[in-house]
Short mmCIF file of C-alpha atoms in Angstrom, two decimals:
data_model
loop_
_atom_site.label_atom_id
_atom_site.label_comp_id
_atom_site.label_asym_id
_atom_site.label_seq_id
_atom_site.Cartn_x
_atom_site.Cartn_y
_atom_site.Cartn_z
CA MET A 30 -0.23 0.05 0.32
CA LEU A 31 1.61 3.18 -1.06
CA GLN A 32 1.46 5.97 1.56
CA SER A 33 1.80 9.59 1.57
CA GLU A 34 4.16 11.96 3.40
CA SER A 35 1.06 13.33 5.41
CA GLU A 36 0.21 10.07 6.56
CA LEU A 37 3.32 8.43 7.69
CA GLU A 38 4.29 12.27 8.69
CA ILE A 39 1.36 11.33 11.33
CA SER A 40 3.37 8.40 12.34
CA ARG A 41 6.42 9.83 12.89
CA ILE A 42 5.17 12.60 15.18
CA LEU A 43 2.87 9.88 16.94
CA VAL A 44 6.33 8.35 17.34
CA GLU A 45 8.61 11.50 18.79
CA TRP A 46 5.28 12.37 21.67
CA TYR A 47 5.18 8.45 23.05
CA GLU A 48 9.08 8.73 23.60
CA ILE A 49 8.93 12.05 25.81
CA TYR A 50 5.44 10.59 27.43
CA LYS A 51 5.14 6.98 27.88
CA ARG A 52 4.79 5.55 30.75
CA GLU A 53 7.05 3.15 31.59
CA LEU A 54 5.76 -0.09 32.08
CA PRO A 55 7.26 -4.00 32.54
CA TRP A 56 5.32 -4.98 29.03
CA ARG A 57 7.39 -2.53 27.81
CA GLU A 58 10.76 -3.30 28.41
CA THR A 59 10.81 -6.59 26.46
CA ARG A 60 9.30 -8.66 23.16
CA ASP A 61 8.94 -11.44 24.80
CA PRO A 62 5.28 -12.60 23.48
CA TYR A 63 4.32 -14.56 26.48
CA ILE A 64 4.66 -11.09 28.83
CA ILE A 65 3.03 -8.98 25.99
CA TRP A 66 0.38 -11.75 25.54
CA ILE A 67 -0.92 -11.89 29.43
CA SER A 68 0.11 -8.22 29.74
CA GLU A 69 -2.77 -7.47 26.26
CA ILE A 70 -5.35 -10.07 27.72
CA ILE A 71 -5.07 -8.04 31.45
CA LEU A 72 -6.29 -4.64 29.98
CA GLN A 73 -9.17 -5.56 28.20
CA GLN A 74 -10.93 -5.37 30.52
CA THR A 75 -8.53 -3.28 33.52
CA ARG A 76 -7.38 0.23 33.20
CA VAL A 77 -3.06 0.57 33.46
CA VAL A 78 -2.75 1.79 36.62
CA GLN A 79 -4.86 -1.51 38.62
CA GLY A 80 -4.28 -4.20 35.84
CA LEU A 81 -0.44 -3.49 37.42
CA GLU A 82 -0.68 -5.22 40.33
CA TYR A 83 -2.58 -8.30 38.88
CA PHE A 84 0.54 -8.59 36.10
CA LEU A 85 3.24 -8.93 38.73
CA ARG A 86 1.71 -11.20 40.65
CA PHE A 87 0.69 -13.19 37.76
CA THR A 88 3.73 -13.63 36.30
CA GLU A 89 5.91 -13.89 38.86
CA ARG A 90 3.35 -16.57 39.99
CA PHE A 91 3.78 -18.19 35.60
CA PRO A 92 6.84 -16.37 34.40
CA ASN A 93 6.02 -18.58 31.08
CA VAL A 94 3.67 -20.72 28.87
CA ALA A 95 5.12 -24.13 29.95
CA SER A 96 4.30 -22.73 34.07
CA LEU A 97 0.58 -21.23 33.33
CA ALA A 98 -0.19 -24.59 30.92
CA ALA A 99 1.12 -26.63 34.19
CA ALA A 100 -0.97 -24.93 36.48
CA GLU A 101 -4.68 -26.67 37.64
CA GLU A 102 -7.90 -24.40 36.50
CA ASP A 103 -8.99 -23.17 40.33
CA GLU A 104 -5.13 -21.96 40.09
CA VAL A 105 -5.09 -19.79 37.57
CA LEU A 106 -8.48 -18.07 38.48
CA LYS A 107 -7.47 -17.75 42.07
CA TYR A 108 -4.50 -15.30 40.81
CA TRP A 109 -7.12 -13.42 38.69
CA GLN A 110 -9.71 -13.25 41.10
CA GLY A 111 -10.38 -9.17 40.88
CA LEU A 112 -10.08 -8.41 37.05
CA GLY A 113 -13.18 -9.96 36.74
CA TYR A 114 -14.56 -11.66 33.21
CA TYR A 115 -12.96 -14.51 34.45
CA SER A 116 -13.22 -16.00 30.76
CA ARG A 117 -9.58 -14.28 29.85
CA ALA A 118 -7.71 -16.48 32.72
CA ARG A 119 -9.83 -19.39 31.10
CA ASN A 120 -8.95 -18.61 27.64
CA LEU A 121 -4.57 -17.88 28.26
CA HIS A 122 -5.31 -20.87 30.63
CA ALA A 123 -6.28 -23.06 27.52
CA ALA A 124 -4.44 -21.72 24.88
CA ALA A 125 -0.85 -21.63 27.40
CA LYS A 126 -1.91 -25.64 27.57
CA SER A 127 -2.57 -25.60 23.31
CA ILE A 128 1.15 -23.53 22.85
CA MET A 129 3.24 -25.93 24.39
CA GLU A 130 0.86 -29.12 22.68
CA ARG A 131 0.70 -26.77 19.07
CA PHE A 132 4.04 -25.20 19.23
CA ASN A 133 6.47 -27.45 20.96
CA GLY A 134 5.99 -24.30 23.99
CA VAL A 135 7.34 -21.73 21.97
CA PHE A 136 4.85 -18.65 21.58
CA PRO A 137 4.06 -18.80 17.70
CA GLU A 138 5.78 -15.81 15.79
CA ASN A 139 2.93 -16.01 12.86
CA TYR A 140 0.23 -13.51 13.25
CA LYS A 141 -2.39 -16.36 12.41
CA GLU A 142 -1.44 -18.18 14.00
CA VAL A 143 -1.27 -16.08 16.93
CA LEU A 144 -5.01 -15.81 16.05
CA SER A 145 -5.86 -19.46 16.31
CA LEU A 146 -5.12 -19.60 19.94
CA LYS A 147 -7.69 -19.38 21.81
CA GLY A 148 -9.61 -16.29 23.28
CA ILE A 149 -7.13 -13.90 20.90
CA GLY A 150 -9.18 -11.94 18.35
CA GLU A 151 -7.30 -9.27 15.80
CA TYR A 152 -6.55 -6.20 18.40
CA THR A 153 -4.14 -8.36 20.12
CA ALA A 154 -2.56 -10.67 17.77
CA ALA A 155 -1.82 -7.01 16.13
CA ALA A 156 -0.11 -5.63 19.50
CA ILE A 157 1.75 -9.18 20.23
CA VAL A 158 3.30 -9.12 17.08
CA SER A 159 4.33 -5.81 16.36
CA PHE A 160 5.51 -5.59 19.77
CA ALA A 161 7.73 -8.05 20.20
CA TRP A 162 8.73 -8.41 16.33
CA ASN A 163 7.59 -5.68 14.49
CA GLN A 164 5.46 -7.56 12.32
CA PRO A 165 3.57 -4.82 9.95
CA TYR A 166 0.13 -5.23 11.62
CA PRO A 167 -2.09 -2.01 12.60
CA VAL A 168 -3.59 -2.11 16.17
CA VAL A 169 -6.97 -0.98 16.88
CA ASP A 170 -8.60 -1.00 20.48
CA GLY A 171 -10.90 1.30 21.94
CA ASN A 172 -8.26 4.32 21.99
CA VAL A 173 -7.12 3.65 18.72
CA TYR A 174 -10.79 3.90 17.04
CA ARG A 175 -10.93 7.88 19.52
CA VAL A 176 -7.97 8.84 18.66
CA LEU A 177 -8.82 8.07 14.70
CA SER A 178 -12.49 8.63 14.50
CA ARG A 179 -11.49 12.20 15.68
CA LEU A 180 -8.39 12.35 13.73
CA PHE A 181 -11.05 12.18 10.45
CA ALA A 182 -13.74 13.30 11.89
CA ALA A 183 -15.57 9.71 10.61
CA ASP A 184 -19.07 9.61 11.77
CA THR A 185 -19.54 5.77 10.38
CA PRO A 186 -20.47 4.02 13.98
CA ILE A 187 -17.75 2.08 15.41
CA ASP A 188 -20.02 -0.46 16.36
CA THR A 189 -20.93 -1.72 12.71
CA ALA A 190 -19.06 -3.60 10.64
CA LYS A 191 -19.09 -0.88 8.03
CA GLY A 192 -17.10 0.96 11.08
CA LYS A 193 -15.05 -2.05 11.88
CA LYS A 194 -13.67 -2.30 8.43
CA GLN A 195 -13.30 1.53 7.57
CA PHE A 196 -11.46 1.95 10.91
CA ALA A 197 -8.88 -1.19 10.37
CA GLU A 198 -8.59 0.80 6.85
CA LEU A 199 -7.73 3.55 8.77
CA ALA A 200 -5.10 2.63 11.28
CA GLY A 201 -3.38 0.04 7.79
CA MET A 202 -3.43 3.49 6.38
CA ILE A 203 -0.95 5.41 8.33
CA LEU A 204 0.78 2.41 10.12
CA ASP A 205 4.53 3.00 9.51
CA ARG A 206 5.68 -0.65 8.59
CA LYS A 207 8.53 0.15 9.14
CA ASN A 208 8.38 0.99 12.36
CA ALA A 209 5.16 -0.18 13.36
CA GLY A 210 5.44 -1.19 16.95
CA ALA A 211 6.45 1.90 18.09
CA HIS A 212 3.72 3.21 16.14
CA ASN A 213 0.51 0.84 17.57
CA GLN A 214 2.50 2.36 21.13
CA ALA A 215 2.12 5.26 20.67
CA ILE A 216 -1.42 5.63 19.14
CA MET A 217 -2.41 3.65 21.56
CA GLU A 218 -0.91 5.64 24.02
CA LEU A 219 -2.21 8.99 23.46
CA GLY A 220 -5.58 7.31 23.87
CA ALA A 221 -5.29 6.93 26.57
CA LEU A 222 -3.67 9.91 28.45
CA ARG A 223 -4.30 12.39 25.71
CA CYS A 224 -7.58 11.67 23.42
CA VAL A 225 -9.65 10.36 26.60
CA PRO A 226 -13.14 10.08 25.87
CA LYS A 227 -14.67 13.31 27.92
CA ASN A 228 -12.78 16.40 27.78
CA PRO A 229 -9.54 15.24 25.76
CA ASP A 230 -6.67 17.45 26.39
CA CYS A 231 -6.55 18.60 22.57
CA LYS A 232 -4.95 21.73 23.34
CA VAL A 233 -1.53 19.40 24.09
CA CYS A 234 -2.00 16.78 21.48
CA PRO A 235 0.49 16.39 19.20
CA LEU A 236 -1.84 16.65 15.66
CA LYS A 237 -3.64 18.99 16.78
CA ASP A 238 -2.90 20.74 13.74
CA LYS A 239 -3.80 17.25 11.53
CA CYS A 240 -7.25 17.16 13.75
CA MET A 241 -10.51 16.92 12.06
CA ALA A 242 -12.03 17.00 14.90
CA PHE A 243 -10.47 20.01 16.62
CA ALA A 244 -10.73 21.86 13.78
CA SER A 245 -14.69 22.12 13.84
CA GLY A 246 -14.93 22.45 17.66
CA ASP A 247 -16.62 19.03 18.69
CA ALA A 248 -13.92 16.42 19.56
CA GLN A 249 -16.18 14.76 21.81
CA ALA A 250 -18.94 13.84 19.26
CA TYR A 251 -16.73 11.47 18.32
CA PRO A 252 -15.91 8.12 18.18
CA VAL A 253 -20.13 7.23 17.49
CA LYS A 254 -21.65 4.23 18.54
CA GLN A 255 -25.03 2.87 16.59
CA ASN A 256 -26.05 0.78 20.31
CA LYS A 257 -25.88 0.99 22.90
CA THR A 258 -25.51 -1.52 25.49
CA LYS A 259 -28.61 -2.98 26.85
CA THR A 260 -28.29 -4.32 30.84
CA ARG A 261 -30.65 -6.23 32.49
CA ASP A 262 -31.03 -6.10 35.94
CA ARG A 263 -30.70 -9.69 39.27
CA TYR A 264 -30.85 -10.46 42.69
CA PHE A 265 -28.73 -12.49 44.36
CA HIS A 266 -28.85 -13.35 48.07
CA TYR A 267 -25.46 -14.90 48.99
CA LEU A 268 -26.16 -16.96 52.35
CA TYR A 269 -22.96 -17.97 54.12
CA ILE A 270 -23.81 -21.30 55.94
CA ILE A 271 -22.01 -22.14 59.03
CA TYR A 272 -22.29 -25.28 61.66
CA LYS A 273 -19.72 -25.88 63.94
CA GLY A 274 -16.60 -24.39 61.74
CA GLN A 275 -17.76 -25.10 58.57
CA THR A 276 -19.39 -24.06 55.74
CA TRP A 277 -20.63 -24.90 51.74
CA MET A 278 -19.32 -23.39 48.73
CA ASN A 279 -20.59 -24.44 44.69
CA ARG A 280 -18.02 -23.94 41.57
CA ARG A 281 -20.56 -22.22 39.20
CA ALA A 282 -20.38 -24.14 35.87
CA GLY A 283 -22.57 -22.72 32.52
CA LYS A 284 -22.45 -20.67 30.52
CA ASP A 285 -23.21 -17.08 32.91
CA ILE A 286 -20.98 -15.10 34.71
CA TRP A 287 -18.37 -16.50 36.66
CA THR A 288 -17.65 -19.98 35.41
CA GLY A 289 -15.32 -22.05 37.74
CA LEU A 290 -15.72 -19.43 40.30
CA TYR A 291 -16.97 -20.26 44.00
CA GLU A 292 -19.40 -18.65 45.75
CA PHE A 293 -21.86 -19.60 48.30
CA PRO A 294 -25.54 -20.54 48.12
CA LEU A 295 -27.19 -18.71 45.46
CA ILE A 296 -31.14 -17.49 45.64
CA GLU A 297 -31.44 -15.52 43.37
CA THR A 298 -35.15 -13.88 42.49
CA ASP A 299 -36.02 -11.69 39.84
CA HIS A 300 -37.34 -8.68 41.96
CA ALA A 301 -35.69 -6.98 45.01
CA MET A 302 -36.48 -9.25 47.95
CA ASP A 303 -35.87 -8.21 52.14
CA PHE A 304 -34.85 -11.31 54.16
CA SER A 305 -38.22 -11.73 55.77
CA GLY A 306 -39.72 -12.20 52.11
CA LEU A 307 -36.46 -14.31 50.96
CA CYS A 308 -37.55 -17.16 53.61
CA GLU A 309 -40.96 -17.57 52.09
CA THR A 310 -39.61 -18.47 49.03
CA GLN A 311 -39.84 -22.35 47.47
CA SER A 312 -36.14 -22.49 46.86
CA PHE A 313 -34.79 -21.28 50.88
CA ARG A 314 -37.67 -23.92 52.22
CA ASP A 315 -35.56 -26.19 49.93
CA LEU A 316 -32.51 -25.11 51.00
CA LEU A 317 -32.64 -24.62 55.26
CA GLY A 318 -36.06 -25.95 55.52
CA ASP A 319 -34.73 -28.92 57.15
CA ALA A 320 -32.11 -27.30 59.49
CA GLY A 321 -33.71 -26.28 62.46
CA THR A 322 -33.20 -23.61 64.24
CA LEU A 323 -30.99 -20.12 62.77
CA SER A 324 -28.80 -17.35 63.65
CA ILE A 325 -29.06 -15.38 61.34
CA THR A 326 -26.70 -11.83 61.02
CA GLN A 327 -27.08 -9.40 57.88
CA GLY A 328 -23.53 -8.61 56.76
CA LEU A 329 -24.27 -6.67 53.17
CA SER A 330 -27.16 -5.98 52.00
CA ASN A 331 -28.42 -4.68 48.57
CA VAL A 332 -25.38 -4.02 47.33
CA LYS A 333 -24.41 -2.36 43.51
CA HIS A 334 -22.48 -5.06 41.19
CA THR A 335 -22.30 -3.57 38.00
CA LEU A 336 -21.27 -5.83 34.95
CA SER A 337 -20.77 -4.92 30.80
CA HIS A 338 -24.55 -6.48 30.84
CA GLN A 339 -25.57 -6.68 34.20
CA ILE A 340 -26.69 -5.45 37.04
CA LEU A 341 -26.21 -7.09 40.31
CA TYR A 342 -28.18 -6.54 43.10
CA ALA A 343 -26.43 -8.57 46.37
CA SER A 344 -27.05 -8.91 50.16
CA PHE A 345 -25.78 -11.62 52.72
CA TYR A 346 -26.98 -13.09 55.17
CA GLN A 347 -24.48 -15.04 57.36
CA ILE A 348 -26.85 -17.77 59.15
CA GLU A 349 -25.68 -20.18 61.47
CA ILE A 350 -27.32 -23.61 61.61
CA GLU A 351 -28.84 -26.55 63.91
CA ARG A 352 -27.96 -29.31 61.43
CA ILE A 353 -27.36 -29.70 58.75
CA PRO A 354 -29.88 -30.46 56.61
CA GLU A 355 -29.82 -33.39 53.50
CA SER A 356 -30.00 -30.06 50.35
CA LEU A 357 -26.72 -28.99 51.64
CA GLY A 358 -24.65 -32.38 50.32
CA ASN A 359 -24.96 -30.85 46.41
CA TYR A 360 -22.12 -28.58 47.70
CA LEU A 361 -18.38 -28.41 48.45
CA SER A 362 -17.94 -28.67 52.47
CA LEU A 363 -15.09 -27.04 53.78
CA SER A 364 -13.82 -25.05 56.91
CA CYS A 365 -14.80 -21.43 56.70
CA ARG A 366 -11.01 -20.95 57.43
CA ASP A 367 -10.06 -22.06 54.13
CA ILE A 368 -12.64 -20.09 51.83
CA GLU A 369 -9.61 -17.94 51.09
CA LYS A 370 -8.25 -20.96 49.46
CA TYR A 371 -10.64 -20.41 46.58
CA ALA A 372 -11.10 -18.02 43.69
CA VAL A 373 -14.32 -16.32 43.87
CA PRO A 374 -16.42 -13.18 42.76
CA ARG A 375 -15.09 -10.06 43.08
CA LEU A 376 -18.37 -9.23 45.13
CA ILE A 377 -17.86 -12.15 47.89
CA HIS A 378 -14.30 -11.69 47.83
CA ILE A 379 -15.81 -7.24 48.88
CA TYR A 380 -17.83 -8.95 51.86
CA LEU A 381 -15.28 -11.72 52.90
CA GLU A 382 -12.95 -8.57 53.22
CA LYS A 383 -15.79 -6.66 55.17
CA LEU A 384 -16.78 -9.83 57.68
CA ASN A 385 -12.94 -10.10 58.48
CA GLY A 386 -12.93 -6.18 59.12
CA ASN A 387 -10.67 -4.81 55.70
CA LEU A 388 -13.05 -2.40 55.20
#
């Protein structure tokens, strides 16, 4: 693809700015594709300031493909705990095993082979091969969509097939193929630090003289989205059931949220409900109807927890029982002291921290 001097100048300006203003981050100090991969997966749904601690902890325990592939899934999920979107961790684990089996433990260098790994899409594959080997594949993530849409005043919705195609073409158009890794890092960093969603710092942006949205004075009108994400409300009631230092948990399965993580016995209702109402449900009767006298302490009530497409309202009840009902035979029995050994959703982690007086 022939490129104009103006298009290559955009890349040159970006890279020069990046060399001065980039944040010093550990995954930028290496060409190891494994380390780059882990950082990219963590940062998909997590801000850098929050993800750095998790990255350091995760890569200390799993410093290479072999160590990750050899681990049990429960341990991988435990080290991922707090990051959310746990399918990312399961996909990392599956992809590491695939690398061991298909590529003899060596991270593949070919773009299509990288793309074939579970959990790796076009953006992540482009990031890995460009950062590790300077291969000329443009990255297009949320930050890049924002920069490109403003730079070219492109009003095609980014959440449409037409928009994805157009922005991929724009990203490739300004990519300096000889300096792909630095270019990709630079445009992503500009979106993270200057060309931010709200109140972009346009006056100090290195591309302001080339930015069509800045010229029109309407940068915040971009990028354009066609559809707003629809969310649904869910109402969770967690029962921390105790009998002589023993408690019960369940490992979530199926295609719902938090697959593979552990939680207390859960009753989900279709509307908000206090404990007296909960006791009248058939689910509560089936679970604790034969447990004898119940000693109940409410820990947290109606805690709002926002996920990408759902809003959870969760309440937690600590319940000491007189005897163990047969219904608990369907759950994992463990000592209350051992709860911390299991990977749990952030929502339950917050409750346990409060219970232990750490909040």
